[in-house]
JSON list of C-alpha atoms in Angstrom, two decimals:
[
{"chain": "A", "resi": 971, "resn": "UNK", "atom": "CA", "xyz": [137.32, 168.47, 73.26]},
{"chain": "A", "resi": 972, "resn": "UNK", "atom": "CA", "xyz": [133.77, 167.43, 72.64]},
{"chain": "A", "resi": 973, "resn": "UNK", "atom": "CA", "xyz": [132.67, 163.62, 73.27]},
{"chain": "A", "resi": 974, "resn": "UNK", "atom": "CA", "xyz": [130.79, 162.33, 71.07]},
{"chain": "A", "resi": 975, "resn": "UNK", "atom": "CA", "xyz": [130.97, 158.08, 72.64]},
{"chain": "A", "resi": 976, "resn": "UNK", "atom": "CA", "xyz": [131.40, 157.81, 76.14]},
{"chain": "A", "resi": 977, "resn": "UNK", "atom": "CA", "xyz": [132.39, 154.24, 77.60]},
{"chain": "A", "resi": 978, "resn": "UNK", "atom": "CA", "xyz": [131.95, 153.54, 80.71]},
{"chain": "A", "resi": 979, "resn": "UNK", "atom": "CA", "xyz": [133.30, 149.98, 82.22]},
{"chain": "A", "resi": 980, "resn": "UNK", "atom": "CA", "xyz": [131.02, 148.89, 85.06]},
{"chain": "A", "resi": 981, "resn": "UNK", "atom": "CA", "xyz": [130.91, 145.73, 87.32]},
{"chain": "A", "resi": 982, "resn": "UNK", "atom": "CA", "xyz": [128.62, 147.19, 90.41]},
{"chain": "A", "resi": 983, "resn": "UNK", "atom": "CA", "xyz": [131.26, 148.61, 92.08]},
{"chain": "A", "resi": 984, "resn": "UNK", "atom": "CA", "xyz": [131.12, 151.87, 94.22]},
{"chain": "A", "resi": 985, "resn": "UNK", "atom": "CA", "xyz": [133.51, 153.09, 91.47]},
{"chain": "A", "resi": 986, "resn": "UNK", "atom": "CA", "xyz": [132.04, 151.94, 88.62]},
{"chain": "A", "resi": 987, "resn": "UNK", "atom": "CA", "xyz": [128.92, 153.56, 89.98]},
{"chain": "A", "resi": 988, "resn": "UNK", "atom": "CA", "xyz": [130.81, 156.78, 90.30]},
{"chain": "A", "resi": 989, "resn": "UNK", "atom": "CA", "xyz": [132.13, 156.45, 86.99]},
{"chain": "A", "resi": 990, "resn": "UNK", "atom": "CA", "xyz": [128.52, 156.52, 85.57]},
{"chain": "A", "resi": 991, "resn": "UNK", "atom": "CA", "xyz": [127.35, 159.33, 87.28]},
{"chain": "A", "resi": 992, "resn": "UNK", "atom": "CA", "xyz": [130.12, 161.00, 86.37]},
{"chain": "A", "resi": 993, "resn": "UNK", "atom": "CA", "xyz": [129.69, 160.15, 82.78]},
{"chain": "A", "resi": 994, "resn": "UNK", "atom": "CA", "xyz": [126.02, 161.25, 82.84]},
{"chain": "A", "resi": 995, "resn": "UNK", "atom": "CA", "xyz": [126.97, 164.30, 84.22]},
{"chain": "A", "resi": 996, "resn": "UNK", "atom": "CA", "xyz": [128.61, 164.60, 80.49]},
{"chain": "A", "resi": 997, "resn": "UNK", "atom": "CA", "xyz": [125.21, 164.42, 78.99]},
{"chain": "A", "resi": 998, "resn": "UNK", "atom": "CA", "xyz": [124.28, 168.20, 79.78]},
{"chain": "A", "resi": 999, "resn": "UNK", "atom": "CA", "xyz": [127.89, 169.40, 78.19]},
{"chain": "A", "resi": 1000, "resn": "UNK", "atom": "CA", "xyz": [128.28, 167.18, 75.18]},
{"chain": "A", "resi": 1001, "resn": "UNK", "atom": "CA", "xyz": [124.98, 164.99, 74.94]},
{"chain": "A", "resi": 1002, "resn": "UNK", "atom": "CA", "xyz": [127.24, 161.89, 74.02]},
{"chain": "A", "resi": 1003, "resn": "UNK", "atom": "CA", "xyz": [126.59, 158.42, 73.56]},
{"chain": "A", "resi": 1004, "resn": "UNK", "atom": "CA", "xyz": [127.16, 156.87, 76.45]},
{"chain": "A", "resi": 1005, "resn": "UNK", "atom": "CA", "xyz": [128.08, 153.21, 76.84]},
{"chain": "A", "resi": 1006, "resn": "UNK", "atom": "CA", "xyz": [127.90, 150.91, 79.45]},
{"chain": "A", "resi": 1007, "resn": "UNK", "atom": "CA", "xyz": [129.79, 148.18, 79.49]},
{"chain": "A", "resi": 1008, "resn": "UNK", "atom": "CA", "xyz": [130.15, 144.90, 81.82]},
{"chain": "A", "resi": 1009, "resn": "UNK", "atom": "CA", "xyz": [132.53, 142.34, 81.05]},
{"chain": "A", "resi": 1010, "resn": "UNK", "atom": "CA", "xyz": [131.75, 138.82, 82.22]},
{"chain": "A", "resi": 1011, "resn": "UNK", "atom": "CA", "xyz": [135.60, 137.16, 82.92]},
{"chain": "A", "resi": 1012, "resn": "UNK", "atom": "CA", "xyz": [135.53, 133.98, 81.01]},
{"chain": "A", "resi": 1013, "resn": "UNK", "atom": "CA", "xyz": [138.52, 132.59, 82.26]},
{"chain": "A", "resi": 1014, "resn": "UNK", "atom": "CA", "xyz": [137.62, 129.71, 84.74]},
{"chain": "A", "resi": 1015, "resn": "UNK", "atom": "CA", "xyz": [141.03, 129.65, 86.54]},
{"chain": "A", "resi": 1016, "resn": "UNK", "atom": "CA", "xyz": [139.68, 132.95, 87.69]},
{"chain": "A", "resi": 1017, "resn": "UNK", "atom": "CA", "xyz": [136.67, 131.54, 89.27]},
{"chain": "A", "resi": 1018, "resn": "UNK", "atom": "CA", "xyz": [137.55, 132.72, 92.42]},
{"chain": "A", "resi": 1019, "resn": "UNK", "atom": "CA", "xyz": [136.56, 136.57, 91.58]},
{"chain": "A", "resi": 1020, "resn": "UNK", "atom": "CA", "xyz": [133.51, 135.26, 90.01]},
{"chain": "A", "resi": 1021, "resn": "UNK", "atom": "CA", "xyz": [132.61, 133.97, 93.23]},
{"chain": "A", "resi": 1022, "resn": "UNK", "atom": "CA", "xyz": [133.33, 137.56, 95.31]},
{"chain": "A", "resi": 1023, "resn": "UNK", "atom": "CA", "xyz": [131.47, 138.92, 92.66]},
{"chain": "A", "resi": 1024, "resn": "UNK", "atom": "CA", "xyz": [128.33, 136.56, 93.49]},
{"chain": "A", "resi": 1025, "resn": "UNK", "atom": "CA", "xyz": [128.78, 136.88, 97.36]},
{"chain": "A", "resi": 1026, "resn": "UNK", "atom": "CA", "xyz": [128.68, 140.97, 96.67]},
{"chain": "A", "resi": 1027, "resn": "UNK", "atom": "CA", "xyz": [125.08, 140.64, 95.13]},
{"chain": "A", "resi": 1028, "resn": "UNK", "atom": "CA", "xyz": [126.18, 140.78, 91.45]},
{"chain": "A", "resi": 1029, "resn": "UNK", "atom": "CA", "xyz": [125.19, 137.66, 91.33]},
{"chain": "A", "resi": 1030, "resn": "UNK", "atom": "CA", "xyz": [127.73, 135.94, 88.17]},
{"chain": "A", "resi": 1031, "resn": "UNK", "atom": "CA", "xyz": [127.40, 132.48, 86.41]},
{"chain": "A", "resi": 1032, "resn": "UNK", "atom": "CA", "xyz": [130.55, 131.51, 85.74]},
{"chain": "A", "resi": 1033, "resn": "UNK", "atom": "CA", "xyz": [129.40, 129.42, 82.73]},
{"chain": "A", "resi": 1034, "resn": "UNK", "atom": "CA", "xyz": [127.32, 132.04, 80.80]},
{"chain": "A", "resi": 1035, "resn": "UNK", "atom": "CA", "xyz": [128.78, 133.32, 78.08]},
{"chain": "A", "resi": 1036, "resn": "UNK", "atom": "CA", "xyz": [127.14, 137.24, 76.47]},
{"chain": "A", "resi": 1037, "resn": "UNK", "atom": "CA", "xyz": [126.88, 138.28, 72.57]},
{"chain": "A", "resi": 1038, "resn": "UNK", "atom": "CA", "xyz": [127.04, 141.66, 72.24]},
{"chain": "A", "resi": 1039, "resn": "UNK", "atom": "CA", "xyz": [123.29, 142.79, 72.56]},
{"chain": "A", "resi": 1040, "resn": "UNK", "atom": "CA", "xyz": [122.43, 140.23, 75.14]},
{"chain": "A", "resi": 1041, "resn": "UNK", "atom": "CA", "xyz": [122.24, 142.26, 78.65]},
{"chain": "A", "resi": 1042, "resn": "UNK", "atom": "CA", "xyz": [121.24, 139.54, 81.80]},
{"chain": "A", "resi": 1043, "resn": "UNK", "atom": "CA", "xyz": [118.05, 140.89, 83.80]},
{"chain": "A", "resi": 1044, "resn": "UNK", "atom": "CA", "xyz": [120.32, 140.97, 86.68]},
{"chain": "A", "resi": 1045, "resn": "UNK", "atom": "CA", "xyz": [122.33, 144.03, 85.05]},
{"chain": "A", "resi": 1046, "resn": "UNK", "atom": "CA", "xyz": [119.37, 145.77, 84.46]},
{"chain": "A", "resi": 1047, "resn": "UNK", "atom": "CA", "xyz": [118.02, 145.52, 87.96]},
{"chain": "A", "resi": 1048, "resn": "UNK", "atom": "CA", "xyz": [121.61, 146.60, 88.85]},
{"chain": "A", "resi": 1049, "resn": "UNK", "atom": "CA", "xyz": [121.71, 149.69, 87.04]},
{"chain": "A", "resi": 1050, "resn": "UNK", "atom": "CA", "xyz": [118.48, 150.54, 87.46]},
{"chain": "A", "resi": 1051, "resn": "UNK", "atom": "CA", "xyz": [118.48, 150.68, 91.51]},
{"chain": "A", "resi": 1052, "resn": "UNK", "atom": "CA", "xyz": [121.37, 153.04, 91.43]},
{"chain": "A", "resi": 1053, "resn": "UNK", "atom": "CA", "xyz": [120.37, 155.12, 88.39]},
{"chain": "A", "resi": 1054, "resn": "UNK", "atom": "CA", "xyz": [116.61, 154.61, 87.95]},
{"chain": "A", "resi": 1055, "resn": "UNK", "atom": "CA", "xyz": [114.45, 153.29, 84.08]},
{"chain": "A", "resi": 1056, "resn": "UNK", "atom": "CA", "xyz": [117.08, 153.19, 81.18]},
{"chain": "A", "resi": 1057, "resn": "UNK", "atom": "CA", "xyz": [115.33, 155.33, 79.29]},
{"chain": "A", "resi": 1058, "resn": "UNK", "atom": "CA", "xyz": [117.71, 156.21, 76.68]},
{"chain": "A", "resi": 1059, "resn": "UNK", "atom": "CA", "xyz": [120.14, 158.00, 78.41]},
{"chain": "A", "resi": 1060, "resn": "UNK", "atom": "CA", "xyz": [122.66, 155.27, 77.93]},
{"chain": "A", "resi": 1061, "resn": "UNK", "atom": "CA", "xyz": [123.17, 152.10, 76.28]},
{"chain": "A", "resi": 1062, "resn": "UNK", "atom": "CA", "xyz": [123.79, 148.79, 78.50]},
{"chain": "A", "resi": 1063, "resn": "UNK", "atom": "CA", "xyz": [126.41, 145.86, 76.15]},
{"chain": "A", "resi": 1064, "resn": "UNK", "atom": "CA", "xyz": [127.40, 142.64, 78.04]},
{"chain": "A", "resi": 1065, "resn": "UNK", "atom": "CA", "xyz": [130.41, 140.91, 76.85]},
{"chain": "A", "resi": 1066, "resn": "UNK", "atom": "CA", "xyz": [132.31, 137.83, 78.18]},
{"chain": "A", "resi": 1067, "resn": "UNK", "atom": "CA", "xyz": [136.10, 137.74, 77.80]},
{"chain": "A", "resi": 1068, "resn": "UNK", "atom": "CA", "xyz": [138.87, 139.36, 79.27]},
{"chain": "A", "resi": 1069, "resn": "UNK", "atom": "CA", "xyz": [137.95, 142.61, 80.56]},
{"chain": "A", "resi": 1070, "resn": "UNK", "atom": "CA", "xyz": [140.91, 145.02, 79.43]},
{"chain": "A", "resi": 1071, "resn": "UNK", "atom": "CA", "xyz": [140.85, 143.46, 76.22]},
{"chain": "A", "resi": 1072, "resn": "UNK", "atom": "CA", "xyz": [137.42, 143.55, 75.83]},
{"chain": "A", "resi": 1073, "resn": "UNK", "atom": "CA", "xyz": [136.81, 147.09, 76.64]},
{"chain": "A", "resi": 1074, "resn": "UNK", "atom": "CA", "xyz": [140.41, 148.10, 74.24]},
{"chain": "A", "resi": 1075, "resn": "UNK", "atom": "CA", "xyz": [138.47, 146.05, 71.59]},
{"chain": "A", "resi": 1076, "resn": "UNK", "atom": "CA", "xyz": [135.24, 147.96, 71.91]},
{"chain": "A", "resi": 1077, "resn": "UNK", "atom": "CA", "xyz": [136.81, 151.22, 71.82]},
{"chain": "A", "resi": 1078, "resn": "UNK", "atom": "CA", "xyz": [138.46, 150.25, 68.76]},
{"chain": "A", "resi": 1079, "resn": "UNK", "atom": "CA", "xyz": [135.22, 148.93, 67.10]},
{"chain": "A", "resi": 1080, "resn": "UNK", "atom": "CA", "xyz": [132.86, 151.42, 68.23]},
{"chain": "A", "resi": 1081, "resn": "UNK", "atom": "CA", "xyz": [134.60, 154.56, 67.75]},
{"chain": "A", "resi": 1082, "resn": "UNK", "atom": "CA", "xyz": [135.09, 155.16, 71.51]},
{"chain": "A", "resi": 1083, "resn": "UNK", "atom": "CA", "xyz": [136.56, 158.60, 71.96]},
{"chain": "A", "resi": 1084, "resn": "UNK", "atom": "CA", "xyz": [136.10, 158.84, 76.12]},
{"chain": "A", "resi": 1085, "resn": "UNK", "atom": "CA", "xyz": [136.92, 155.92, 78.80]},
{"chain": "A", "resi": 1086, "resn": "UNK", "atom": "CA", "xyz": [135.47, 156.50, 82.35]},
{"chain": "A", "resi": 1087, "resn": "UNK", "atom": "CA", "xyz": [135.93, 154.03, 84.72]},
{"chain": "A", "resi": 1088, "resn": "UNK", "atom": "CA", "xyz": [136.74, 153.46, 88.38]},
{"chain": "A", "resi": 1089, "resn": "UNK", "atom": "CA", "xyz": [140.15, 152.57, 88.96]},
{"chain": "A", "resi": 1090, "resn": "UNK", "atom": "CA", "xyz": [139.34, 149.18, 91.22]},
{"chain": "A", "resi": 1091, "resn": "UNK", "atom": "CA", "xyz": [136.84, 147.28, 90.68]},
{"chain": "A", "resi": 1092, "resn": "UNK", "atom": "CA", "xyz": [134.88, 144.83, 93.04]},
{"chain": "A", "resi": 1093, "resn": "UNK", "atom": "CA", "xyz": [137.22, 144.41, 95.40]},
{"chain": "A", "resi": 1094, "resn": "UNK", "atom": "CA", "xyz": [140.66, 142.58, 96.62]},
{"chain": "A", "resi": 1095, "resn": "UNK", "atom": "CA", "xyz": [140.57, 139.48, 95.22]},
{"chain": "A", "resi": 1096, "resn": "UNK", "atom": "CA", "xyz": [140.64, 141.49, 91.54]},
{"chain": "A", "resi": 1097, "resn": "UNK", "atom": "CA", "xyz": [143.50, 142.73, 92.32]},
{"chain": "A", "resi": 1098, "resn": "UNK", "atom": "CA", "xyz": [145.49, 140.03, 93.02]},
{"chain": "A", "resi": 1099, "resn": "UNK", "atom": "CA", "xyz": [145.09, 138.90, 88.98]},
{"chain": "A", "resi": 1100, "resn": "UNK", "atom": "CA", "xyz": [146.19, 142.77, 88.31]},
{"chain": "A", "resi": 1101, "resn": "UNK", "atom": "CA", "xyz": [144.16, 145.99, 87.93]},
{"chain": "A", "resi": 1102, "resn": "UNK", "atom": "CA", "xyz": [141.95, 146.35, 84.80]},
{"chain": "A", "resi": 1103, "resn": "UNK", "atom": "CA", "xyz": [142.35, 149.93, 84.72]},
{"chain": "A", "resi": 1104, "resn": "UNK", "atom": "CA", "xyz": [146.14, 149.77, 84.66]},
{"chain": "A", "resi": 1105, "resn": "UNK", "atom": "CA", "xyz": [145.70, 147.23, 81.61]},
{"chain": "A", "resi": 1106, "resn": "UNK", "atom": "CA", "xyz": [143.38, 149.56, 79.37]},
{"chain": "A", "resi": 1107, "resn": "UNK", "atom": "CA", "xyz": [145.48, 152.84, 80.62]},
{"chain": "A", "resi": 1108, "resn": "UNK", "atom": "CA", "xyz": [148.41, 150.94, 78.67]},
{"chain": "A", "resi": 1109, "resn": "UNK", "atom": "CA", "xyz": [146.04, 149.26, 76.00]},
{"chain": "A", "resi": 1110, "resn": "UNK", "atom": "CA", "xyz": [142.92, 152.02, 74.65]},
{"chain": "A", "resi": 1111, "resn": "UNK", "atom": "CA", "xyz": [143.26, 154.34, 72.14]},
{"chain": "A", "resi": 1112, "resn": "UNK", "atom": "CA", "xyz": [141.54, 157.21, 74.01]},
{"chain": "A", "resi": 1113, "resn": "UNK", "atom": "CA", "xyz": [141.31, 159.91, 76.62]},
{"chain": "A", "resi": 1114, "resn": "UNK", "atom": "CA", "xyz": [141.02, 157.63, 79.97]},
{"chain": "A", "resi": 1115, "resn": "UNK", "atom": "CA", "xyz": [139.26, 159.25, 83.12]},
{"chain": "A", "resi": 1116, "resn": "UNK", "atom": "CA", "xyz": [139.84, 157.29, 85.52]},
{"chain": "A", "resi": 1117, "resn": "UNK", "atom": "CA", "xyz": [137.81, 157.44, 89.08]},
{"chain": "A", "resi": 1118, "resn": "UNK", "atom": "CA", "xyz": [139.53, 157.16, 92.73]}
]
């Protein structure tokens, strides 16, 4: 099967950081789109990841909301330490919601045809509110690849 839009759900993990290597390594087979995507949570009563997310160096503002096309300088910085310039070879999209949602959503309104994403993100106190990946496994319409 040939990929033509590759998403690729990152938060700053390890994982997630795997995940977009591995999707880049795509580029030389299919030269897809490829689509990186960070989901701000926007639930408050979840303020307690927001804050493991800060104290990892990802640093989060629990009140700032993204529309999509709106990327925080942080990100950037982010991506570009592990990855080097964005310089075409993907595209960065900030969102705030609920992360599976959001990223079933954006499959479904960008024509998504390949997930990759790590399958925990940054760390245990996400997974005491329930693993993302598990959520868009039962929720995308797509191939999922999903990195250990």
């Amino acid at each position: 099967m040939i990929y033509n839009h590759i998403l690729v759900p990152y938060d700053g993990s390890d994982l997630s950081q795997k995940a977009l290597f591995t999707a880049l390594d795509y580029i030389n087979m299919y030269d897809p789109k490829i689509t990186v995507l960070n989901v701000e949570e926007s639930d408050t009563s979840k303020y307690m990841f927001l804050q493991a997310a800060q104290a990892s160096g990802f640093g989060q503002d629990p009140e700032r909301t993204f529309e999509e096309g709106e990327v925080s300088e942080e990100l950037i910085k982010d991506i570009e330490q592990t990855f080097g310039p964005i310089d075409g070879r993907f595209n960065v999209v900030q969102m705030t919601g609920k992360p599976d949602q959001v990223i079933c959503e954006y499959v479904d309104s960008h024509n998504v045809d390949l997930i990759i994403m790590g399958c925990r993100g940054l760390g245990a106190v996400r997974a005491a509110f329930g693993s993302v990946s598990t959520a868009v496994l039962r929720g995308a319409n797509c191939p999922i690849f999903v990195i250990k």
